[in-house]
Amino acid sequence: MSLRIGVIGVGRIGRQHAQVVADQPAVGTLVLADADPALAAAAAAELGAAACPLDEVFGAVDGVVIATPTSTHAGLLVRAAEAGLPAFCEKPIALDVATTRAVIDAIDAAGAPVQIGFQRRFDAGYAAIRAAVAAGELGEVRRAHLLTCDPAPPPAQFVPTSGGIFKDCGIHDVDALRWVTGREVVEVMAWGANRGAAFFGAAGDADEAAALLRLDDGTLATLQLSRYNGAGYDVRLEVAGTRGTRVAGLDNHSALVSTEPGVAFPGGAPHPGFYPRFRAAYTAELAAFVRVAAGQIASPAPPAEALAALYVCEALARSRAEQRPVRVADVR
Ligand SMILES: NC(=O)c1ccc[n+]([C@@H]2O[C@H](COP(=O)([O-])OP(=O)(O)OC[C@H]3O[C@@H](n4cnc5c(N)ncnc54)[C@H](O)[C@@H]3O)[C@@H](O)[C@H]2O)c1
């Protein structure tokens, strides 16, 4: 098999995704497109790929990877669907529920598979918690604690189009919580703070956030998000049940310092950012997408899952804005 895969958007994450796609044995042709043609040409030269005008990509490939800013995902996903192409798209599909639903309708009507970039589903630690929960090793799950803490904020121009801290960062935690526990979030209460650069507040966004989430079986979860975690990149999930607790993201590179005498763990340097921390997961999710595009497997992160996570993030954002608990059913 020799697939032709296009990568649209070769910025921060798209350039990395393009490298992973180039490394897949089943991919014979890699085509790169970007709103900035010079960026596509430079990446193509480095990867031995072909640069292509955006309008021509959809007719030149067997599948597309969409890694453009969030505000452009909806339009590009619809174009891929209309071309009958399997698509991998970075999260989220869109910043609002109505647009996300319309995109999913177009995808369903076209019938080509779509995989959303929830790479934590491919992380060994997160997957092990899911397996432990499913096997009953934790007993009855009662609590979860989730963190996504970036060491430094994204570029100022990224923030107004990001959808805000809950839809941009927290959507990974919400997807992981649903995927690992197999439960739905029914109610949330969220808070946000502006402690960093003024561009967060100017965009109506927060740079620190915390939330409580109640699941449909009574499990209580806490969520913390930060754009300014001085200790380094810290992404973890802790799930506790009546028989045990499991933690993902607690490795030798965790951005933590124990104050207990004689405890040297974790001793390694913190992960510097999202890509090094999740390199294996990003690689595995794109390897899976190549198999999706080849018709070998169903999408491991279908768009309906992204919509379910978006409902929760919408509820979180509304709760923060209105300073009241919000039921997820009220935003569906
Ligand atoms: N899964 C993750 O862990 C993760 C991490 C980072 C970013 N993301 C997501 O990836 C997406 C991209 O983020 P980024 O940080 O790489 O952004 P970026 O701004 O660094 O890169 C985006 C690229 O897309 C290009 N572009 C913009 N509009 C375009 C269009 N209409 N058509 C073609 N190219 C276009 C830009 O020129 C740029 O090169 C966002 O949706 C973000 O939420 C996901």
mmCIF file of C-alpha atoms and ligand atoms in Angstrom:
data_model
loop_
_atom_site.group_PDB
_atom_site.id
_atom_site.type_symbol
_atom_site.label_atom_id
_atom_site.label_comp_id
_atom_site.label_asym_id
_atom_site.label_seq_id
_atom_site.Cartn_x
_atom_site.Cartn_y
_atom_site.Cartn_z
ATOM 1 C CA MET A 1 0.000 0.000 0.000
ATOM 2 C CA SER A 2 1.203 3.504 -0.816
ATOM 3 C CA LEU A 3 -1.064 6.190 0.591
ATOM 4 C CA ARG A 4 -1.037 9.862 -0.315
ATOM 5 C CA ILE A 5 -1.569 11.976 2.821
ATOM 6 C CA GLY A 6 -1.894 15.753 2.984
ATOM 7 C CA VAL A 7 -1.037 17.826 6.048
ATOM 8 C CA ILE A 8 -2.794 21.193 6.155
ATOM 9 C CA GLY A 9 -1.155 23.709 8.486
ATOM 10 C CA VAL A 10 2.509 23.183 9.305
ATOM 11 C CA GLY A 11 2.839 25.418 12.378
ATOM 12 C CA ARG A 12 3.681 24.371 15.947
ATOM 13 C CA ILE A 13 2.006 20.977 15.887
ATOM 14 C CA GLY A 14 1.400 20.453 12.161
ATOM 15 C CA ARG A 15 5.118 20.430 11.391
ATOM 16 C CA GLN A 16 5.573 17.662 13.975
ATOM 17 C CA HIS A 17 2.579 15.730 12.633
ATOM 18 C CA ALA A 18 4.017 16.008 9.110
ATOM 19 C CA GLN A 19 7.251 14.400 10.306
ATOM 20 C CA VAL A 20 5.349 11.508 11.886
ATOM 21 C CA VAL A 21 3.255 10.973 8.741
ATOM 22 C CA ALA A 22 6.423 11.056 6.610
ATOM 23 C CA ASP A 23 7.838 8.252 8.791
ATOM 24 C CA GLN A 24 4.867 5.900 8.249
ATOM 25 C CA PRO A 25 5.828 3.026 5.924
ATOM 26 C CA ALA A 26 2.325 2.958 4.392
ATOM 27 C CA VAL A 27 2.620 6.593 3.279
ATOM 28 C CA GLY A 28 4.185 6.923 -0.159
ATOM 29 C CA THR A 29 3.405 10.578 -0.819
ATOM 30 C CA LEU A 30 3.258 13.463 1.655
ATOM 31 C CA VAL A 31 1.731 16.746 0.512
ATOM 32 C CA LEU A 32 1.941 19.907 2.652
ATOM 33 C CA ALA A 33 -0.220 23.019 2.475
ATOM 34 C CA ASP A 34 -0.327 26.136 4.606
ATOM 35 C CA ALA A 35 -1.909 29.584 4.396
ATOM 36 C CA ASP A 36 1.703 30.709 4.359
ATOM 37 C CA PRO A 37 3.081 28.969 1.223
ATOM 38 C CA ALA A 38 6.687 29.701 2.238
ATOM 39 C CA LEU A 39 6.162 27.676 5.429
ATOM 40 C CA ALA A 40 4.763 24.737 3.440
ATOM 41 C CA ALA A 41 7.649 24.948 0.965
ATOM 42 C CA ALA A 42 10.273 25.017 3.733
ATOM 43 C CA ALA A 43 8.731 22.051 5.561
ATOM 44 C CA ALA A 44 8.360 20.149 2.292
ATOM 45 C CA ALA A 45 12.037 20.673 1.485
ATOM 46 C CA GLU A 46 13.054 19.401 4.930
ATOM 47 C CA LEU A 47 10.822 16.331 4.778
ATOM 48 C CA GLY A 48 11.263 15.397 1.122
ATOM 49 C CA ALA A 49 7.549 16.139 0.617
ATOM 50 C CA ALA A 50 5.642 18.186 -1.961
ATOM 51 C CA ALA A 51 4.193 21.632 -1.191
ATOM 52 C CA CYS A 52 0.768 22.238 -2.648
ATOM 53 C CA PRO A 53 -1.695 25.162 -2.836
ATOM 54 C CA LEU A 54 -4.492 24.659 -0.313
ATOM 55 C CA ASP A 55 -7.208 24.451 -2.971
ATOM 56 C CA GLU A 56 -5.464 21.561 -4.702
ATOM 57 C CA VAL A 57 -4.778 19.349 -1.662
ATOM 58 C CA PHE A 58 -8.223 17.791 -1.465
ATOM 59 C CA GLY A 59 -7.968 16.427 -5.009
ATOM 60 C CA ALA A 60 -4.434 15.121 -4.614
ATOM 61 C CA VAL A 61 -4.524 12.826 -1.565
ATOM 62 C CA ASP A 62 -6.192 9.783 0.047
ATOM 63 C CA GLY A 63 -6.502 11.422 3.480
ATOM 64 C CA VAL A 64 -5.804 14.724 5.232
ATOM 65 C CA VAL A 65 -4.354 15.821 8.560
ATOM 66 C CA ILE A 66 -5.766 19.199 9.614
ATOM 67 C CA ALA A 67 -3.486 21.103 12.000
ATOM 68 C CA THR A 68 -4.562 24.680 11.350
ATOM 69 C CA PRO A 69 -5.927 27.142 13.953
ATOM 70 C CA THR A 70 -9.134 25.943 15.604
ATOM 71 C CA SER A 71 -11.319 28.539 13.879
ATOM 72 C CA THR A 72 -10.519 26.957 10.492
ATOM 73 C CA HIS A 73 -11.189 23.283 11.415
ATOM 74 C CA ALA A 74 -14.915 23.335 10.603
ATOM 75 C CA GLY A 75 -14.522 24.621 7.048
ATOM 76 C CA LEU A 76 -11.611 22.301 6.272
ATOM 77 C CA LEU A 77 -13.391 19.250 7.734
ATOM 78 C CA VAL A 78 -16.428 19.955 5.560
ATOM 79 C CA ARG A 79 -14.200 20.287 2.491
ATOM 80 C CA ALA A 80 -12.540 16.957 3.320
ATOM 81 C CA ALA A 81 -15.945 15.319 3.825
ATOM 82 C CA GLU A 82 -17.238 16.694 0.531
ATOM 83 C CA ALA A 83 -14.158 15.270 -1.182
ATOM 84 C CA GLY A 84 -14.883 11.897 0.478
ATOM 85 C CA LEU A 85 -11.538 11.959 2.284
ATOM 86 C CA PRO A 86 -10.734 10.382 5.659
ATOM 87 C CA ALA A 87 -9.538 13.194 7.922
ATOM 88 C CA PHE A 88 -7.543 13.598 11.111
ATOM 89 C CA CYS A 89 -8.308 16.950 12.752
ATOM 90 C CA GLU A 90 -6.752 18.612 15.754
ATOM 91 C CA LYS A 91 -9.104 19.398 18.611
ATOM 92 C CA PRO A 92 -11.585 21.013 18.922
ATOM 93 C CA ILE A 93 -13.771 20.691 15.792
ATOM 94 C CA ALA A 94 -15.174 24.181 16.358
ATOM 95 C CA LEU A 95 -15.576 26.666 19.160
ATOM 96 C CA ASP A 96 -19.350 26.344 19.461
ATOM 97 C CA VAL A 97 -21.886 23.552 19.667
ATOM 98 C CA ALA A 98 -23.994 24.602 16.644
ATOM 99 C CA THR A 99 -21.035 24.649 14.248
ATOM 100 C CA THR A 100 -19.718 21.358 15.632
ATOM 101 C CA ARG A 101 -23.106 19.704 15.100
ATOM 102 C CA ALA A 102 -23.305 21.047 11.517
ATOM 103 C CA VAL A 103 -19.823 19.717 10.736
ATOM 104 C CA ILE A 104 -20.696 16.296 12.149
ATOM 105 C CA ASP A 105 -23.868 16.237 10.015
ATOM 106 C CA ALA A 106 -21.724 16.923 6.924
ATOM 107 C CA ILE A 107 -19.244 14.216 7.953
ATOM 108 C CA ASP A 108 -22.026 11.687 8.579
ATOM 109 C CA ALA A 109 -23.668 12.501 5.237
ATOM 110 C CA ALA A 110 -20.373 12.023 3.394
ATOM 111 C CA GLY A 111 -19.464 8.811 5.217
ATOM 112 C CA ALA A 112 -15.661 9.184 5.306
ATOM 113 C CA PRO A 113 -14.103 8.521 8.743
ATOM 114 C CA VAL A 114 -12.777 11.350 10.923
ATOM 115 C CA GLN A 115 -10.361 11.087 13.850
ATOM 116 C CA ILE A 116 -10.008 13.952 16.338
ATOM 117 C CA GLY A 117 -6.619 14.680 17.909
ATOM 118 C CA PHE A 118 -7.244 13.354 21.422
ATOM 119 C CA GLN A 119 -3.740 11.946 21.804
ATOM 120 C CA ARG A 120 -4.148 11.075 25.480
ATOM 121 C CA ARG A 121 -6.171 8.050 24.277
ATOM 122 C CA PHE A 122 -2.830 6.795 22.913
ATOM 123 C CA ASP A 123 -0.757 7.594 26.009
ATOM 124 C CA ALA A 124 0.377 4.457 27.847
ATOM 125 C CA GLY A 125 -0.430 5.870 31.301
ATOM 126 C CA TYR A 126 -3.949 7.053 30.452
ATOM 127 C CA ALA A 127 -4.688 3.804 28.613
ATOM 128 C CA ALA A 128 -3.516 1.780 31.632
ATOM 129 C CA ILE A 129 -5.957 3.617 33.923
ATOM 130 C CA ARG A 130 -8.791 2.936 31.486
ATOM 131 C CA ALA A 131 -7.853 -0.753 31.437
ATOM 132 C CA ALA A 132 -7.627 -0.875 35.254
ATOM 133 C CA VAL A 133 -11.060 0.766 35.615
ATOM 134 C CA ALA A 134 -12.589 -1.613 33.068
ATOM 135 C CA ALA A 135 -11.039 -4.635 34.803
ATOM 136 C CA GLY A 136 -12.448 -3.520 38.173
ATOM 137 C CA GLU A 137 -8.966 -3.179 39.685
ATOM 138 C CA LEU A 138 -9.899 0.147 41.340
ATOM 139 C CA GLY A 139 -13.165 -1.145 42.748
ATOM 140 C CA GLU A 140 -15.895 1.484 42.496
ATOM 141 C CA VAL A 141 -14.470 4.716 41.074
ATOM 142 C CA ARG A 142 -15.243 7.608 43.424
ATOM 143 C CA ARG A 143 -12.832 10.444 42.539
ATOM 144 C CA ALA A 144 -10.642 11.816 39.753
ATOM 145 C CA HIS A 145 -8.142 14.671 39.585
ATOM 146 C CA LEU A 146 -7.002 16.135 36.282
ATOM 147 C CA LEU A 147 -4.340 18.732 35.443
ATOM 148 C CA THR A 148 -3.159 20.418 32.277
ATOM 149 C CA CYS A 149 -0.535 22.978 33.247
ATOM 150 C CA ASP A 150 1.629 24.619 30.592
ATOM 151 C CA PRO A 151 4.970 26.120 31.622
ATOM 152 C CA ALA A 152 4.518 29.172 29.394
ATOM 153 C CA PRO A 153 1.621 30.765 27.535
ATOM 154 C CA PRO A 154 1.031 30.247 23.799
ATOM 155 C CA PRO A 155 1.746 33.159 21.415
ATOM 156 C CA ALA A 156 -0.533 36.157 21.981
ATOM 157 C CA GLN A 157 -2.107 35.822 18.539
ATOM 158 C CA PHE A 158 -3.148 32.202 19.275
ATOM 159 C CA VAL A 159 -5.309 33.124 22.276
ATOM 160 C CA PRO A 160 -8.263 34.985 20.659
ATOM 161 C CA THR A 161 -8.854 32.095 18.234
ATOM 162 C CA SER A 162 -8.218 29.286 20.742
ATOM 163 C CA GLY A 163 -11.735 29.120 22.179
ATOM 164 C CA GLY A 164 -10.505 29.811 25.694
ATOM 165 C CA ILE A 165 -8.705 27.706 28.267
ATOM 166 C CA PHE A 166 -11.498 25.148 28.757
ATOM 167 C CA LYS A 167 -12.082 24.381 25.049
ATOM 168 C CA ASP A 168 -8.402 24.659 24.131
ATOM 169 C CA CYS A 169 -6.707 22.825 27.062
ATOM 170 C CA GLY A 170 -9.468 21.379 29.216
ATOM 171 C CA ILE A 171 -11.066 19.508 26.323
ATOM 172 C CA HIS A 172 -8.210 16.972 26.535
ATOM 173 C CA ASP A 173 -8.944 16.399 30.238
ATOM 174 C CA VAL A 174 -12.674 16.111 29.638
ATOM 175 C CA ASP A 175 -12.157 13.589 26.853
ATOM 176 C CA ALA A 176 -9.736 11.624 29.033
ATOM 177 C CA LEU A 177 -12.159 11.655 31.972
ATOM 178 C CA ARG A 178 -15.014 10.318 29.808
ATOM 179 C CA TRP A 179 -12.775 7.807 28.004
ATOM 180 C CA VAL A 180 -11.050 6.457 31.109
ATOM 181 C CA THR A 181 -14.139 6.189 33.349
ATOM 182 C CA GLY A 182 -16.731 5.398 30.667
ATOM 183 C CA ARG A 183 -19.046 7.874 32.440
ATOM 184 C CA GLU A 184 -20.671 11.159 31.396
ATOM 185 C CA VAL A 185 -20.199 14.528 33.108
ATOM 186 C CA VAL A 186 -23.566 15.875 34.264
ATOM 187 C CA GLU A 187 -22.744 19.108 36.120
ATOM 188 C CA VAL A 188 -19.814 21.503 36.522
ATOM 189 C CA MET A 189 -18.720 24.540 38.479
ATOM 190 C CA ALA A 190 -15.715 26.485 37.180
ATOM 191 C CA TRP A 191 -13.584 29.452 38.131
ATOM 192 C CA GLY A 192 -10.929 31.361 36.207
ATOM 193 C CA ALA A 193 -8.294 33.951 37.023
ATOM 194 C CA ASN A 194 -6.184 36.456 35.116
ATOM 195 C CA ARG A 195 -2.786 36.467 36.736
ATOM 196 C CA GLY A 196 -0.608 36.667 33.610
ATOM 197 C CA ALA A 197 -0.377 38.602 30.349
ATOM 198 C CA ALA A 198 -3.117 41.112 29.605
ATOM 199 C CA PHE A 199 -3.954 39.444 26.270
ATOM 200 C CA PHE A 200 -5.781 36.618 28.091
ATOM 201 C CA GLY A 201 -8.192 39.009 29.795
ATOM 202 C CA ALA A 202 -8.539 41.070 26.617
ATOM 203 C CA ALA A 203 -9.736 37.930 24.815
ATOM 204 C CA GLY A 204 -12.189 37.121 27.629
ATOM 205 C CA ASP A 205 -9.995 34.167 28.567
ATOM 206 C CA ALA A 206 -8.376 33.036 31.829
ATOM 207 C CA ASP A 207 -4.788 31.920 32.319
ATOM 208 C CA GLU A 208 -5.529 29.945 35.496
ATOM 209 C CA ALA A 209 -8.669 27.850 35.957
ATOM 210 C CA ALA A 210 -10.162 25.286 38.293
ATOM 211 C CA ALA A 211 -13.380 23.301 38.196
ATOM 212 C CA LEU A 212 -15.465 20.631 39.889
ATOM 213 C CA LEU A 213 -17.179 18.061 37.672
ATOM 214 C CA ARG A 214 -19.891 15.612 38.768
ATOM 215 C CA LEU A 215 -20.249 12.389 36.774
ATOM 216 C CA ASP A 216 -23.439 10.426 36.196
ATOM 217 C CA ASP A 217 -22.465 7.738 38.738
ATOM 218 C CA GLY A 218 -21.710 10.306 41.454
ATOM 219 C CA THR A 219 -17.936 10.357 40.886
ATOM 220 C CA LEU A 220 -16.487 13.785 41.735
ATOM 221 C CA ALA A 221 -13.612 15.158 39.654
ATOM 222 C CA THR A 222 -11.414 18.216 40.074
ATOM 223 C CA LEU A 223 -9.683 19.941 37.171
ATOM 224 C CA GLN A 224 -6.859 22.476 37.170
ATOM 225 C CA LEU A 225 -5.577 24.342 34.126
ATOM 226 C CA SER A 226 -2.689 26.802 33.935
ATOM 227 C CA ARG A 227 -0.784 28.715 31.285
ATOM 228 C CA TYR A 228 1.968 29.633 33.758
ATOM 229 C CA ASN A 229 3.175 26.537 35.611
ATOM 230 C CA GLY A 230 6.651 27.653 36.648
ATOM 231 C CA ALA A 231 7.695 24.112 37.584
ATOM 232 C CA GLY A 232 7.278 22.915 33.981
ATOM 233 C CA TYR A 233 4.774 21.023 31.861
ATOM 234 C CA ASP A 234 2.512 19.062 34.197
ATOM 235 C CA VAL A 235 -0.277 16.914 32.777
ATOM 236 C CA ARG A 236 -1.703 14.227 35.052
ATOM 237 C CA LEU A 237 -4.764 12.136 35.693
ATOM 238 C CA GLU A 238 -5.434 10.498 39.042
ATOM 239 C CA VAL A 239 -8.385 8.120 39.434
ATOM 240 C CA ALA A 240 -9.287 6.737 42.861
ATOM 241 C CA GLY A 241 -11.705 3.975 43.703
ATOM 242 C CA THR A 242 -12.677 1.828 46.670
ATOM 243 C CA ARG A 243 -9.837 -0.619 45.989
ATOM 244 C CA GLY A 244 -7.037 1.481 44.541
ATOM 245 C CA THR A 245 -5.689 4.623 42.880
ATOM 246 C CA ARG A 246 -3.889 4.991 39.571
ATOM 247 C CA VAL A 247 -1.945 8.026 38.333
ATOM 248 C CA ALA A 248 -0.920 8.864 34.766
ATOM 249 C CA GLY A 249 1.781 11.463 34.206
ATOM 250 C CA LEU A 250 3.677 10.703 37.407
ATOM 251 C CA ASP A 251 7.032 9.789 35.966
ATOM 252 C CA ASN A 252 10.633 10.740 36.551
ATOM 253 C CA HIS A 253 10.038 13.974 34.572
ATOM 254 C CA SER A 254 6.973 15.158 36.521
ATOM 255 C CA ALA A 255 7.184 18.857 37.388
ATOM 256 C CA LEU A 256 6.971 18.160 41.118
ATOM 257 C CA VAL A 257 9.329 18.405 44.089
ATOM 258 C CA SER A 258 8.648 16.220 47.104
ATOM 259 C CA THR A 259 9.321 17.943 50.430
ATOM 260 C CA GLU A 260 9.517 14.613 52.276
ATOM 261 C CA PRO A 261 12.945 13.847 53.782
ATOM 262 C CA GLY A 262 14.875 11.274 51.791
ATOM 263 C CA VAL A 263 12.524 11.277 48.793
ATOM 264 C CA ALA A 264 14.417 11.983 45.566
ATOM 265 C CA PHE A 265 11.608 11.156 43.139
ATOM 266 C CA PRO A 266 10.964 12.556 40.600
ATOM 267 C CA GLY A 267 14.570 13.223 39.838
ATOM 268 C CA GLY A 268 14.593 14.010 36.115
ATOM 269 C CA ALA A 269 14.210 17.331 34.315
ATOM 270 C CA PRO A 270 10.547 18.283 33.715
ATOM 271 C CA HIS A 271 9.065 17.756 30.248
ATOM 272 C CA PRO A 272 9.580 21.078 28.434
ATOM 273 C CA GLY A 273 6.197 21.073 26.666
ATOM 274 C CA PHE A 274 3.325 19.162 25.138
ATOM 275 C CA TYR A 275 5.185 17.617 22.250
ATOM 276 C CA PRO A 276 8.046 15.937 24.159
ATOM 277 C CA ARG A 277 5.600 14.811 26.880
ATOM 278 C CA PHE A 278 3.209 13.173 24.402
ATOM 279 C CA ARG A 279 5.606 12.311 21.554
ATOM 280 C CA ALA A 280 4.804 8.593 21.692
ATOM 281 C CA ALA A 281 1.069 9.295 21.867
ATOM 282 C CA TYR A 282 1.144 11.718 18.901
ATOM 283 C CA THR A 283 3.101 9.153 16.933
ATOM 284 C CA ALA A 284 0.646 6.381 17.805
ATOM 285 C CA GLU A 285 -2.452 8.471 17.009
ATOM 286 C CA LEU A 286 -1.134 9.362 13.540
ATOM 287 C CA ALA A 287 -0.061 5.787 12.880
ATOM 288 C CA ALA A 288 -3.657 4.875 13.763
ATOM 289 C CA PHE A 289 -4.966 7.550 11.385
ATOM 290 C CA VAL A 290 -2.944 6.101 8.528
ATOM 291 C CA ARG A 291 -4.707 2.793 9.234
ATOM 292 C CA VAL A 292 -8.054 4.640 9.350
ATOM 293 C CA ALA A 293 -7.269 6.247 5.982
ATOM 294 C CA ALA A 294 -6.349 2.826 4.594
ATOM 295 C CA GLY A 295 -9.733 1.467 5.697
ATOM 296 C CA GLN A 296 -8.130 -0.960 8.154
ATOM 297 C CA ILE A 297 -9.665 0.308 11.417
ATOM 298 C CA ALA A 298 -12.539 2.517 12.567
ATOM 299 C CA SER A 299 -11.719 5.958 13.941
ATOM 300 C CA PRO A 300 -10.432 5.633 17.525
ATOM 301 C CA ALA A 301 -11.598 9.189 18.353
ATOM 302 C CA PRO A 302 -14.751 9.903 16.324
ATOM 303 C CA PRO A 303 -16.288 13.397 16.030
ATOM 304 C CA ALA A 304 -19.275 12.537 18.255
ATOM 305 C CA GLU A 305 -16.778 12.132 21.111
ATOM 306 C CA ALA A 306 -15.421 15.605 20.420
ATOM 307 C CA LEU A 307 -18.965 16.997 20.544
ATOM 308 C CA ALA A 308 -19.586 15.258 23.868
ATOM 309 C CA ALA A 309 -16.395 16.804 25.276
ATOM 310 C CA LEU A 310 -17.296 20.204 23.831
ATOM 311 C CA TYR A 311 -20.658 20.171 25.649
ATOM 312 C CA VAL A 312 -18.763 19.834 28.934
ATOM 313 C CA CYS A 313 -16.258 22.568 27.990
ATOM 314 C CA GLU A 314 -19.123 24.857 26.992
ATOM 315 C CA ALA A 315 -20.689 24.209 30.397
ATOM 316 C CA LEU A 316 -17.335 24.958 32.084
ATOM 317 C CA ALA A 317 -16.944 28.235 30.181
ATOM 318 C CA ARG A 318 -20.547 29.223 30.958
ATOM 319 C CA SER A 319 -20.111 28.353 34.621
ATOM 320 C CA ARG A 320 -17.003 30.505 34.848
ATOM 321 C CA ALA A 321 -18.693 33.416 33.057
ATOM 322 C CA GLU A 322 -21.938 33.257 35.057
ATOM 323 C CA GLN A 323 -20.420 32.056 38.370
ATOM 324 C CA ARG A 324 -22.955 29.302 38.928
ATOM 325 C CA PRO A 325 -23.119 25.514 38.561
ATOM 326 C CA VAL A 326 -24.144 24.491 35.021
ATOM 327 C CA ARG A 327 -25.761 21.199 34.041
ATOM 328 C CA VAL A 328 -24.279 19.763 30.847
ATOM 329 C CA ALA A 329 -27.792 18.852 29.643
ATOM 330 C CA ASP A 330 -28.561 22.590 29.516
ATOM 331 C CA VAL A 331 -25.908 23.253 26.853
ATOM 332 C CA ARG A 332 -26.716 20.263 24.628
HETATM 333 N N1 LIG B 1 -3.368 17.914 20.563
HETATM 334 C C1 LIG B 1 -2.549 18.765 21.135
HETATM 335 O O1 LIG B 1 -1.909 18.469 22.130
HETATM 336 C C2 LIG B 1 -2.354 20.115 20.522
HETATM 337 C C3 LIG B 1 -1.237 20.883 20.857
HETATM 338 C C4 LIG B 1 -1.074 22.126 20.232
HETATM 339 C C5 LIG B 1 -2.024 22.579 19.328
HETATM 340 N N2 LIG B 1 -3.119 21.809 19.058
HETATM 341 C C6 LIG B 1 -4.148 22.273 18.111
HETATM 342 O O2 LIG B 1 -3.548 22.312 16.827
HETATM 343 C C7 LIG B 1 -4.078 23.388 16.064
HETATM 344 C C8 LIG B 1 -2.928 24.230 15.550
HETATM 345 O O3 LIG B 1 -2.240 24.776 16.638
HETATM 346 P P1 LIG B 1 -0.743 25.324 16.469
HETATM 347 O O4 LIG B 1 -0.325 25.719 17.820
HETATM 348 O O5 LIG B 1 0.078 24.363 15.688
HETATM 349 O O6 LIG B 1 -1.024 26.629 15.583
HETATM 350 P P2 LIG B 1 0.030 27.471 14.724
HETATM 351 O O7 LIG B 1 -0.546 28.839 14.634
HETATM 352 O O8 LIG B 1 1.420 27.302 15.248
HETATM 353 O O9 LIG B 1 0.005 26.779 13.284
HETATM 354 C C9 LIG B 1 -1.100 26.853 12.433
HETATM 355 C C10 LIG B 1 -0.617 26.850 10.994
HETATM 356 O O10 LIG B 1 -1.767 26.816 10.143
HETATM 357 C C11 LIG B 1 -1.593 27.797 9.100
HETATM 358 N N3 LIG B 1 -2.931 28.213 8.681
HETATM 359 C C12 LIG B 1 -3.738 29.137 9.254
HETATM 360 N N4 LIG B 1 -4.919 29.158 8.620
HETATM 361 C C13 LIG B 1 -4.853 28.253 7.621
HETATM 362 C C14 LIG B 1 -5.757 27.842 6.625
HETATM 363 N N5 LIG B 1 -7.001 28.340 6.561
HETATM 364 N N6 LIG B 1 -5.353 26.902 5.754
HETATM 365 C C15 LIG B 1 -4.097 26.387 5.796
HETATM 366 N N7 LIG B 1 -3.198 26.741 6.741
HETATM 367 C C16 LIG B 1 -3.587 27.661 7.645
HETATM 368 C C17 LIG B 1 -0.752 28.890 9.709
HETATM 369 O O11 LIG B 1 -0.054 29.619 8.710
HETATM 370 C C18 LIG B 1 0.192 28.086 10.624
HETATM 371 O O12 LIG B 1 1.362 27.676 9.937
HETATM 372 C C19 LIG B 1 -5.033 24.148 17.003
HETATM 373 O O13 LIG B 1 -6.355 23.759 16.721
HETATM 374 C C20 LIG B 1 -4.642 23.676 18.386
HETATM 375 O O14 LIG B 1 -5.769 23.642 19.268
HETATM 376 C C21 LIG B 1 -3.279 20.587 19.614
#
